[in-house]
PDB file of C-alpha atoms and ligand atoms in Angstrom:
ATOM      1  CA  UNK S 681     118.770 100.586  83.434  1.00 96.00           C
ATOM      2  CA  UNK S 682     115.469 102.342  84.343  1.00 97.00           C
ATOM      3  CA  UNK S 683     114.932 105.451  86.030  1.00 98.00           C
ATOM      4  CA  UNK S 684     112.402 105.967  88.625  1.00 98.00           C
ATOM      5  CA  UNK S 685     112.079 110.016  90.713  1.00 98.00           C
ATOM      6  CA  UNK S 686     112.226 109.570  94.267  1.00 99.00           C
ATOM      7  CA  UNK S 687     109.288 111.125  96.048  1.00 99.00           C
ATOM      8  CA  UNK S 688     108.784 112.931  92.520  1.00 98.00           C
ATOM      9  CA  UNK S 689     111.782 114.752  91.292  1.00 98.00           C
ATOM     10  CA  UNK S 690     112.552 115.750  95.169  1.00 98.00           C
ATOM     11  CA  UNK S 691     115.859 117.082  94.023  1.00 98.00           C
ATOM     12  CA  UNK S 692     114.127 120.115  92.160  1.00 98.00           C
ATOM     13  CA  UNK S 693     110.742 120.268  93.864  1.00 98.00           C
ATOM     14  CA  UNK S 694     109.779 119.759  97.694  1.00 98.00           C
ATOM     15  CA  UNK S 695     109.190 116.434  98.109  1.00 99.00           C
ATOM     16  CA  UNK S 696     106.261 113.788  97.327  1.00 98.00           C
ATOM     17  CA  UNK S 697     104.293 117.224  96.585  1.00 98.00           C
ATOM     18  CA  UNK S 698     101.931 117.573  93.368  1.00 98.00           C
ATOM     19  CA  UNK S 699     104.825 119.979  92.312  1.00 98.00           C
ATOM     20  CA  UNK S 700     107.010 117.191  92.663  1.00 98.00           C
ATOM     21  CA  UNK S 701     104.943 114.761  90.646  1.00 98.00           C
ATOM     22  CA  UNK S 702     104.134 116.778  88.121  1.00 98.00           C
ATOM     23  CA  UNK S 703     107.654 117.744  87.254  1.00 98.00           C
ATOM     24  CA  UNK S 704     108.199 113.741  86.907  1.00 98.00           C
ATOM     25  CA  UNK S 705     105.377 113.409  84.763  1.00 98.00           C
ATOM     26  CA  UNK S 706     106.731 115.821  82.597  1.00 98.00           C
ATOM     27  CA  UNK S 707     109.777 113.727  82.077  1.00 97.00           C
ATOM     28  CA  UNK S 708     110.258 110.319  79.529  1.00 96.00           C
ATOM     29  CA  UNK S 709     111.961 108.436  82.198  1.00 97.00           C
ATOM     30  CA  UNK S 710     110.414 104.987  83.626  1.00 97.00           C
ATOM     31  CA  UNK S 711     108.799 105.840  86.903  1.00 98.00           C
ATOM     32  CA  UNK S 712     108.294 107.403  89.530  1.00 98.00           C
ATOM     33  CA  UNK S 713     108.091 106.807  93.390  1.00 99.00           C
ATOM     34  CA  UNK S 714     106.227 108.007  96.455  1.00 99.00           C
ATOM     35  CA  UNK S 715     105.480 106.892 100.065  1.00 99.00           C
ATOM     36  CA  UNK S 716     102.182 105.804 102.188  1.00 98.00           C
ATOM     37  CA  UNK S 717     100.826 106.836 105.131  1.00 98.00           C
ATOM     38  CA  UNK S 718      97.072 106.386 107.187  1.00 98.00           C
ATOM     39  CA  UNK S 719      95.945 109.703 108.682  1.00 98.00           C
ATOM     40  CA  UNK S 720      93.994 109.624 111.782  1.00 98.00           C
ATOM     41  CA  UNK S 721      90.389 109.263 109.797  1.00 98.00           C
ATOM     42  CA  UNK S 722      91.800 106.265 107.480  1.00 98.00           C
ATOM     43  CA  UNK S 723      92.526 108.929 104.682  1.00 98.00           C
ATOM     44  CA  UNK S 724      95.932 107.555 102.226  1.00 98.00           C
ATOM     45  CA  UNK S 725      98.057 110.739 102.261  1.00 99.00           C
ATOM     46  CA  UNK S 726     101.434 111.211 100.289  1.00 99.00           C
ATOM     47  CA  UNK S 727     104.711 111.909 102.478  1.00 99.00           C
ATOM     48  CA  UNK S 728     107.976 110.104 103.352  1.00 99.00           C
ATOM     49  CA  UNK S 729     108.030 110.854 107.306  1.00 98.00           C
ATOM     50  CA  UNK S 730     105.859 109.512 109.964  1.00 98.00           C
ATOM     51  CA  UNK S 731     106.091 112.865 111.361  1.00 98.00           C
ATOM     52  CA  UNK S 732     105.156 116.469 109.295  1.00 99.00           C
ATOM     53  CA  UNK S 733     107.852 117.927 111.017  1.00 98.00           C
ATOM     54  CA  UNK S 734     111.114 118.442 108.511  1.00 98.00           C
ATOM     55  CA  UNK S 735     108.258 119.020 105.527  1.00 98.00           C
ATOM     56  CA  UNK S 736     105.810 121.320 106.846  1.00 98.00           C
ATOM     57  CA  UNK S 737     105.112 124.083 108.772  1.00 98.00           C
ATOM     58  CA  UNK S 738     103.138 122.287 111.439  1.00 98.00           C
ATOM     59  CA  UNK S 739     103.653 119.380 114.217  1.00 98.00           C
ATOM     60  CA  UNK S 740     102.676 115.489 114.669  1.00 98.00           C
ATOM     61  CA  UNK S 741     102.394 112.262 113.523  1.00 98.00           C
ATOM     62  CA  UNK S 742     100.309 111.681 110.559  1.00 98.00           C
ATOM     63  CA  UNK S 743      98.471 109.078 112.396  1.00 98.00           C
ATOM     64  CA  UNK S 744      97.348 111.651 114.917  1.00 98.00           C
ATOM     65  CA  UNK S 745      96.179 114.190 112.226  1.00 98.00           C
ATOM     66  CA  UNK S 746      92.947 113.972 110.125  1.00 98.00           C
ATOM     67  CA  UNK S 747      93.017 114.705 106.653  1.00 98.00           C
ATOM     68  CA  UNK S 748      91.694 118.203 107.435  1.00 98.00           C
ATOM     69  CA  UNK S 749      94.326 119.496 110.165  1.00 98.00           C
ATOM     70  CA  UNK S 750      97.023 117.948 107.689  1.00 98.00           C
ATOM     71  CA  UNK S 751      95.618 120.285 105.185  1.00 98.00           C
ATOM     72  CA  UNK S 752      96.096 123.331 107.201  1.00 98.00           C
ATOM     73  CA  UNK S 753      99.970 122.891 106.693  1.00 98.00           C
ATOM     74  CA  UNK S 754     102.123 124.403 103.851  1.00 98.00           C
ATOM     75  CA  UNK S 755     104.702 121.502 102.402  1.00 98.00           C
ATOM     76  CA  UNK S 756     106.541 123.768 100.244  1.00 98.00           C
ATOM     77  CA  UNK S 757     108.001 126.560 101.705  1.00 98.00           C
ATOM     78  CA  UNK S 758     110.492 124.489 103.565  1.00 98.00           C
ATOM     79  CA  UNK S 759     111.937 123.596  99.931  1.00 98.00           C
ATOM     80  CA  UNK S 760     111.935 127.107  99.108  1.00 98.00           C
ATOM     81  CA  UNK S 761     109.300 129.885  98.675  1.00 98.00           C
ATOM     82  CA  UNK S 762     108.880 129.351  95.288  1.00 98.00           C
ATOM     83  CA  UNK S 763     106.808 126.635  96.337  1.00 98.00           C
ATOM     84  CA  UNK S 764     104.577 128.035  99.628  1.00 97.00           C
ATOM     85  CA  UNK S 765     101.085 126.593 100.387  1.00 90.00           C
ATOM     86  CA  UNK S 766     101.729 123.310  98.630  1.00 98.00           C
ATOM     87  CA  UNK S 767      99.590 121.005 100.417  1.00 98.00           C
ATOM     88  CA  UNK S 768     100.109 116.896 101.553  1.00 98.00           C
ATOM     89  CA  UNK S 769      98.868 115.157  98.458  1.00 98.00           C
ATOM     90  CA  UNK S 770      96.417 112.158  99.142  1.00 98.00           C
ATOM     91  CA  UNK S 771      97.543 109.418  96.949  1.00 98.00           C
ATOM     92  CA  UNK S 772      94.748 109.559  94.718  1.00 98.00           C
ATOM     93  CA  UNK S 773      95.262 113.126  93.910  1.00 98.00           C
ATOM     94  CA  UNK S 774      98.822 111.621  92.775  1.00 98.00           C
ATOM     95  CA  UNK S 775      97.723 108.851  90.913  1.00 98.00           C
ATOM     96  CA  UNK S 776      95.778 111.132  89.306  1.00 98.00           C
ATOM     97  CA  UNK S 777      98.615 113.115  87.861  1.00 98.00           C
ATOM     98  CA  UNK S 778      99.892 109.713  86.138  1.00 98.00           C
ATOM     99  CA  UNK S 779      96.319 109.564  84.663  1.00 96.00           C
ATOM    100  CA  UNK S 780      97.121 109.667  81.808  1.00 96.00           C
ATOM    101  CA  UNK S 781     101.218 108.877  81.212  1.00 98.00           C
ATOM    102  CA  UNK S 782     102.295 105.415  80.867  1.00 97.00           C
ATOM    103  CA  UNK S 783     104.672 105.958  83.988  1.00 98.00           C
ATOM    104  CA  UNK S 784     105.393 102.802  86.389  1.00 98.00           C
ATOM    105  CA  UNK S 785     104.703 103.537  89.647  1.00 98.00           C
ATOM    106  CA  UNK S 786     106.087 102.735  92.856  1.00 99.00           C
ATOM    107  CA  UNK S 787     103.985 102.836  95.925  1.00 99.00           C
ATOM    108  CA  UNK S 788     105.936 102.095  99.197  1.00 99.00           C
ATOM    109  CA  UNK S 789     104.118 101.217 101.836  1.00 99.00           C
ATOM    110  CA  UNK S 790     105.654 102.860 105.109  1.00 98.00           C
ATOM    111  CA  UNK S 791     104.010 100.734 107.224  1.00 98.00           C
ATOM    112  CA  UNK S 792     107.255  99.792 108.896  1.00 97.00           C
ATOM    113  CA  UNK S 793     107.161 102.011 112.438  1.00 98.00           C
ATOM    114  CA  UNK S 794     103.342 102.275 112.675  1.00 98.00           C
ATOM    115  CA  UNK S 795     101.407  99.253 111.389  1.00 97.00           C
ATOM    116  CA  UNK S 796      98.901 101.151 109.994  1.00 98.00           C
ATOM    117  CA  UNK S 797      96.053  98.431 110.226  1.00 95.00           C
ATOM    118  CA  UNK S 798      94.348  98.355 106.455  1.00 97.00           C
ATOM    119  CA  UNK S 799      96.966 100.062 104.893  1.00 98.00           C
ATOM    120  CA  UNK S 800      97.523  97.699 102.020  1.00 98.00           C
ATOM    121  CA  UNK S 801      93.792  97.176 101.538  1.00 98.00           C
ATOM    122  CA  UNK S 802      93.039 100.810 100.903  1.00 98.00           C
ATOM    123  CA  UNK S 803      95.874 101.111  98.319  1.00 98.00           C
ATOM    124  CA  UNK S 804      94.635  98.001  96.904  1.00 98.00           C
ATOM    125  CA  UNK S 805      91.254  99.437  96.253  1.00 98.00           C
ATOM    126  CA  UNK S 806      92.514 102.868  94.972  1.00 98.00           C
ATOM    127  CA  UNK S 807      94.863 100.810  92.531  1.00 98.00           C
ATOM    128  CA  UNK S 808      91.979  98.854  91.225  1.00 98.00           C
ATOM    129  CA  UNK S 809      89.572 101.655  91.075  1.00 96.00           C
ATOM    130  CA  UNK S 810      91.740 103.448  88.943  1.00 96.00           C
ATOM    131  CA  UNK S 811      92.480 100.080  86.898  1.00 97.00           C
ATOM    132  CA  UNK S 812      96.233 101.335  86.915  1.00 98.00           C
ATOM    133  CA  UNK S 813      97.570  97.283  88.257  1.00 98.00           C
ATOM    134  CA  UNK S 814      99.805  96.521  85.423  1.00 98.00           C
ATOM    135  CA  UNK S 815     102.115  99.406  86.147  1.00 98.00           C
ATOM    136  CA  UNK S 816     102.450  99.537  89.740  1.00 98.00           C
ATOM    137  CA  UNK S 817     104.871  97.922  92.097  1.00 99.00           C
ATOM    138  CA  UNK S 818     104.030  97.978  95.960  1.00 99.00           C
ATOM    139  CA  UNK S 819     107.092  98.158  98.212  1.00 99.00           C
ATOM    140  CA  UNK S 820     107.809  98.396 101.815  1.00 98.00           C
ATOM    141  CA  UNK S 821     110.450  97.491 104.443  1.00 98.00           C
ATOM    142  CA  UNK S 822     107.767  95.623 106.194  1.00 98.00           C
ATOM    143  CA  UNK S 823     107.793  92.568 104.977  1.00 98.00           C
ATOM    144  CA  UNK S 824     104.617  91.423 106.410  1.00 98.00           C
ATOM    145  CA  UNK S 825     102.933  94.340 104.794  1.00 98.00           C
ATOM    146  CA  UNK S 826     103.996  92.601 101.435  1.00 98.00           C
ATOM    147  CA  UNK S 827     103.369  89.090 101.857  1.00 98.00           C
ATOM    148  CA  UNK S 828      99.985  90.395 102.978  1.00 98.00           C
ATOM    149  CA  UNK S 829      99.370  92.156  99.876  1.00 98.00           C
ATOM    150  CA  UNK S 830     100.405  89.746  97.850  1.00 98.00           C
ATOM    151  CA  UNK S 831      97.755  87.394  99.180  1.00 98.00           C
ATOM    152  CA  UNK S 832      95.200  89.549  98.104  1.00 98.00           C
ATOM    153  CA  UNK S 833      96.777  90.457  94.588  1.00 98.00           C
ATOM    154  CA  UNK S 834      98.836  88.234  93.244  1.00 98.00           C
ATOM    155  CA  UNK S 835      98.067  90.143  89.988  1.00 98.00           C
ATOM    156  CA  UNK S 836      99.991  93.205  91.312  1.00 98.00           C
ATOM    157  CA  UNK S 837     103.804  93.561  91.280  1.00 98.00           C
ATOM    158  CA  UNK S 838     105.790  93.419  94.768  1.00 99.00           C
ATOM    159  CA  UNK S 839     109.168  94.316  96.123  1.00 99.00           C
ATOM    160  CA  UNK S 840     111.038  94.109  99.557  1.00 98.00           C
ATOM    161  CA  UNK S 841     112.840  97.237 100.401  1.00 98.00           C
ATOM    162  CA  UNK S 842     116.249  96.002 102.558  1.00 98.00           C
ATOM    163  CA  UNK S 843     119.024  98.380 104.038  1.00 97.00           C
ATOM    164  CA  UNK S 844     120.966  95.341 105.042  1.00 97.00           C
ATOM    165  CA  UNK S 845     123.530  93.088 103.360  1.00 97.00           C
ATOM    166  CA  UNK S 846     121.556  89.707 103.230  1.00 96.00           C
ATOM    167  CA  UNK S 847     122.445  86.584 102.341  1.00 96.00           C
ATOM    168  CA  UNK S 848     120.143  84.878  99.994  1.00 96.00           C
ATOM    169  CA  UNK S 849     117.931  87.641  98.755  1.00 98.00           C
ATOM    170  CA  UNK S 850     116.951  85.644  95.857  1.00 98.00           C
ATOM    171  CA  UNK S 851     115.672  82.930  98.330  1.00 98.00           C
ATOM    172  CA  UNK S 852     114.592  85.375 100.729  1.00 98.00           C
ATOM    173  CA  UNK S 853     112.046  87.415  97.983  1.00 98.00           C
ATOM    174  CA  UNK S 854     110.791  83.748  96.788  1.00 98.00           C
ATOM    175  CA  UNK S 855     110.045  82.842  99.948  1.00 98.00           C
ATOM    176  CA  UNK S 856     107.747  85.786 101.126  1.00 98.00           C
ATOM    177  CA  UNK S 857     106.543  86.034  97.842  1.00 98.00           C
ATOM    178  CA  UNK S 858     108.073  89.072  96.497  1.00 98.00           C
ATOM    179  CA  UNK S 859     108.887  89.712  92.395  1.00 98.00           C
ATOM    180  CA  UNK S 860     111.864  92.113  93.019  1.00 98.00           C
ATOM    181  CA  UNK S 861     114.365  93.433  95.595  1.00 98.00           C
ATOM    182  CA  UNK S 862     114.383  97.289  96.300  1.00 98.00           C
ATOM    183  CA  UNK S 863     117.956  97.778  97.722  1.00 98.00           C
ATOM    184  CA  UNK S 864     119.909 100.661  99.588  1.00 98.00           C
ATOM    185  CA  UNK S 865     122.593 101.715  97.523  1.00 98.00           C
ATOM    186  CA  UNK S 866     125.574 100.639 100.069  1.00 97.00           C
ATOM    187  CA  UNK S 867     124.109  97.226 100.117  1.00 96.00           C
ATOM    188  CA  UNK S 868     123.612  97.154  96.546  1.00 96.00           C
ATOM    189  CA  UNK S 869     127.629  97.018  95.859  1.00 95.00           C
ATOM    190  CA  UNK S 870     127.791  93.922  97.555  1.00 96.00           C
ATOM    191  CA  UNK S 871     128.040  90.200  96.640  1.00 96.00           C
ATOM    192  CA  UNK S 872     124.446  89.691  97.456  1.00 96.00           C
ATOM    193  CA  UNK S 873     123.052  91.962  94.478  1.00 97.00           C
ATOM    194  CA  UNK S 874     125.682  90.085  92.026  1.00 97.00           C
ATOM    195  CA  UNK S 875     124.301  86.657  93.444  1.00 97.00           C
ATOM    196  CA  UNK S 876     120.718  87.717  93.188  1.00 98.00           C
ATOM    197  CA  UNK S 877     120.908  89.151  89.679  1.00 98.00           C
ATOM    198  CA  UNK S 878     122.884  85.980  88.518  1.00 98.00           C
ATOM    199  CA  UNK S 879     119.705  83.999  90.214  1.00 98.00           C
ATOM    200  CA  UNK S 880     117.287  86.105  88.404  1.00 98.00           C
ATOM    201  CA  UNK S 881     116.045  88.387  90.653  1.00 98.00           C
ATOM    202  CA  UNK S 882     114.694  91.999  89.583  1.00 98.00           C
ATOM    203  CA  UNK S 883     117.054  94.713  91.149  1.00 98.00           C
ATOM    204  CA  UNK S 884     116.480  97.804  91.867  1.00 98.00           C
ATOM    205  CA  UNK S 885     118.343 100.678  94.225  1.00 98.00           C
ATOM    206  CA  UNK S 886     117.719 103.510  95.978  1.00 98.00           C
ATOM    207  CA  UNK S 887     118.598 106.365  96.131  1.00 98.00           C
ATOM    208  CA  UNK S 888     121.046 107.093  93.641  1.00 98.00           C
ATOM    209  CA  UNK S 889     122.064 110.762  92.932  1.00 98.00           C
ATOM    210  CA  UNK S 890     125.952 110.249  91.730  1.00 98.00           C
ATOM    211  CA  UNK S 891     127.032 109.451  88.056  1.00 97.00           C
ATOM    212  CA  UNK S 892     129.571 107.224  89.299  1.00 97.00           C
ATOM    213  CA  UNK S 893     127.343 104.884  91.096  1.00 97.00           C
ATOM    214  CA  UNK S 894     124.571 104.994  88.497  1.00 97.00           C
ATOM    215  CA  UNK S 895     127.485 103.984  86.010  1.00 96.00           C
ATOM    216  CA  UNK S 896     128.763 100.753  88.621  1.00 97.00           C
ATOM    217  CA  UNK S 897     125.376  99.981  88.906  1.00 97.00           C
ATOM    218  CA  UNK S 898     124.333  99.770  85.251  1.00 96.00           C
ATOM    219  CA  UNK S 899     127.744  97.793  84.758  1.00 96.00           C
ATOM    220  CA  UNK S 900     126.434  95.124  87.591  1.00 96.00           C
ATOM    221  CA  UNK S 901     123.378  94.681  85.572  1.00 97.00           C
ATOM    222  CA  UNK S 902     121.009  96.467  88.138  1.00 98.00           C
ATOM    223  CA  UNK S 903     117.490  97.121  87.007  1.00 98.00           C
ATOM    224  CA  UNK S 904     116.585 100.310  87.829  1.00 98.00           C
ATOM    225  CA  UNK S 905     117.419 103.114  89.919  1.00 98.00           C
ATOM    226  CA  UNK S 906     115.500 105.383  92.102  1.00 98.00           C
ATOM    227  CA  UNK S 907     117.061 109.594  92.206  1.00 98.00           C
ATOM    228  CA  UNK S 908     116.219 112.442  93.143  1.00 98.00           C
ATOM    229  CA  UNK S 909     117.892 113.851  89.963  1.00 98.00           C
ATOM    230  CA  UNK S 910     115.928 112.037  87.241  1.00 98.00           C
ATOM    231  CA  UNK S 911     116.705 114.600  84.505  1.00 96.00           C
ATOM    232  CA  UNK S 912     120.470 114.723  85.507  1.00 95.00           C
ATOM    233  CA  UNK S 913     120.493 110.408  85.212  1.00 96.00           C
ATOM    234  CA  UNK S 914     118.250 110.948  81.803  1.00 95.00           C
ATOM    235  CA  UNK S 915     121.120 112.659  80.981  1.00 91.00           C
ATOM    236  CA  UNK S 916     123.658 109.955  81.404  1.00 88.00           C
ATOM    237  CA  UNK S 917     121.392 107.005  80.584  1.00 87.00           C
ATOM    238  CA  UNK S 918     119.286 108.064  78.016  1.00 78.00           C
ATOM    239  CA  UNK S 919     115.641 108.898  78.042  1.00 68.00           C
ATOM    240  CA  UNK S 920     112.542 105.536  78.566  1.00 61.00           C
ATOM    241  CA  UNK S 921     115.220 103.351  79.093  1.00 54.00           C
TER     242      UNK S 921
HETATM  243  O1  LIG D1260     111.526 103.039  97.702  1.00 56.98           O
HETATM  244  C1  LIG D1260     112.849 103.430  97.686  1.00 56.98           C
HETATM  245  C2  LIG D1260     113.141 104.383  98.814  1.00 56.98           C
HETATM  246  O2  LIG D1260     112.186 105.388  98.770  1.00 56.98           O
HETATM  247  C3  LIG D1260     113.118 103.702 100.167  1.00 56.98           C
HETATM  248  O3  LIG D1260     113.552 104.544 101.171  1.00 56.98           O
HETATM  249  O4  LIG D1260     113.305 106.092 103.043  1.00 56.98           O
HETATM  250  O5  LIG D1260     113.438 106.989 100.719  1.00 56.98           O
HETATM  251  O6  LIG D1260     111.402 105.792 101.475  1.00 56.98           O
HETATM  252  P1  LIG D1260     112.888 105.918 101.601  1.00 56.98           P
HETATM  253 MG1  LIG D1261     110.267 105.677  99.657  1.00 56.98          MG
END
C-alpha cells in the first residue's frame, strides 16, 4: 500500500505550504497531494479552502483575491510561529519542489463549489510544460471537472474523489472515464471498495492518520493512502512501498 502526504506532510508543517512540501520531498514515500484553486487574475495557487480564512492571517475567497493581495498574507503562523510569513504557494512553485524527486503527484482540482472556468486547462498546461504527465494523477469531487480533463489528456491519470457510499463505483469511474477512485475513509470500509477492488478498480483513501485503519485498509487490498502523518505510516508500512 502506497503512501501519499496530504496537503504536504500537513500533520508537521502548515498546510499545502512550501514548508509542507518540502518536508514530503524529503521523505521515500510514494506521493504527495495538494489542492487547486483560480485567483481572481487566473493565477493557479496552492490551498485546500475556498476561503483564506482558517490558513492565513487575512480575509476572502481566493477567487476574489489576485495573486498579489494573496501574497500579502502569512500561511504559517496559524500552524505555529515557527513557521510565520510562509506565503500561498502557486502550483508551479510546488511542482517545482518535486523537480527533481520521482514523487507521484496528486493534483485535486477543487473546482467543486466555484467552477473555476479553465481550471483544468491551466493545470494541463503547467503539467505539460514541466513534462511531469507520467506521474501525476488529477482528482476532484467534480466530476465534470474530470471527464473534462480527460478529454483533453487521455495520456494523464484521473480519479473521482467520493464521500458517499456508491453503488457501482467500478461502473461509475468507467463510465465518466476515470482510472481510479479517491475515497473518504468511512466510505472506504464499505462493500463498495471490496466490490470495486474485486472489479479492478485502483483504490485509494483519504485521509488516513490511524494505524488501525491503515492496517484494515492494507488487509482490504486498498491502493494507497493519503495522511497527514506520512513518516508515522512509513513507519508501519515501510518506506517506497
Ligand atoms: O484528495 C484527497 C483529499 O485531499 C480530498 O479531500 O478535502 O482533503 O481535499 P480534501
Ligand atoms: Mg485534497
Amino acid at each position: 500500500m502506497k503512501i501519499y502526504a496530504h496537503r504536504g506532510s500537513s500533520g508537521t508543517h502548515p498546510e499545502n505550504t512550501i514548508a509542507a512540501f518540502k518536508a514530503a520531498a524529503k521523505l521515500p514515500i510514494f506521493g504527495v497531494e495538494l489542492d487547486v484553486h483560480l485567483t481572481k487574475d487566473g493565477e493557479l495557487v496552492v490551498i485546500h479552502d475556498e476561503s483564506i480564512d482558517r490558513t492565513s492571517t487575512g480575509t476572502g475567497n481566493v477567487k476574489d483575491l489576485s495573486l498579489a493581495e494573496l501574497r500579502s498574507y502569512d500561511y504559517g503562523s496559524w500552524f505555529s510561529s515557527e513557521f510565520a510569513n510562509e506565503s500561498i504557494p502557486t502550483l508551479k512553485e510546488v511542482l517545482h519542489v518535486f523537480k527533481d524527486t520521482s514523487h507521484h503527484i496528486n493534483i485535486e482540482l477543487k473546482s467543486d463549489i466555484f467552477p473555476y472556468e479553465g481550471l483544468g486547462n491551466k493545470v494541463l498546461h503547467e503539467i505539460e510544460s514541466l513534462g511531469i504527465a507520467d506521474r501525476v494523477v488529477v482528482s476532484s469531487f467534480d466530476h465534470e471537472a474530470i471527464r473534462e480533463f480527460k478529454k483533453s489528456a487521455p495520456h494523464i491519470e484521473v480519479a473521482l474523489l467520493t464521500m458517499e457510499v456508491l453503488v457501482d463505483a467500478y461502473d461509475y469511474a468507467r463510465f465518466i472515464p476515470a482510472d481510479a477512485l479517491h475515497i473518504f475513509l468511512p466510505a472506504a470500509m464499505r462493500k463498495m471498495t471490496k466490490e470495486a477492488l474485486l472489479k479492478g478498480s485502483i483504490i485509494r483513501v483519504f485521509t488516513v492518520n490511524e494505524i488501525e485503519h491503515a492496517q484494515a485498509l492494507h488487509e482490504i487490498g486498498v491502493h494507497a493512502i493519503f495522511t497527514d502523518y506520512p513518516e508515522k505510516m512509513m513507519d508501519f508500512i515501510g518506506p517506497h512501498n
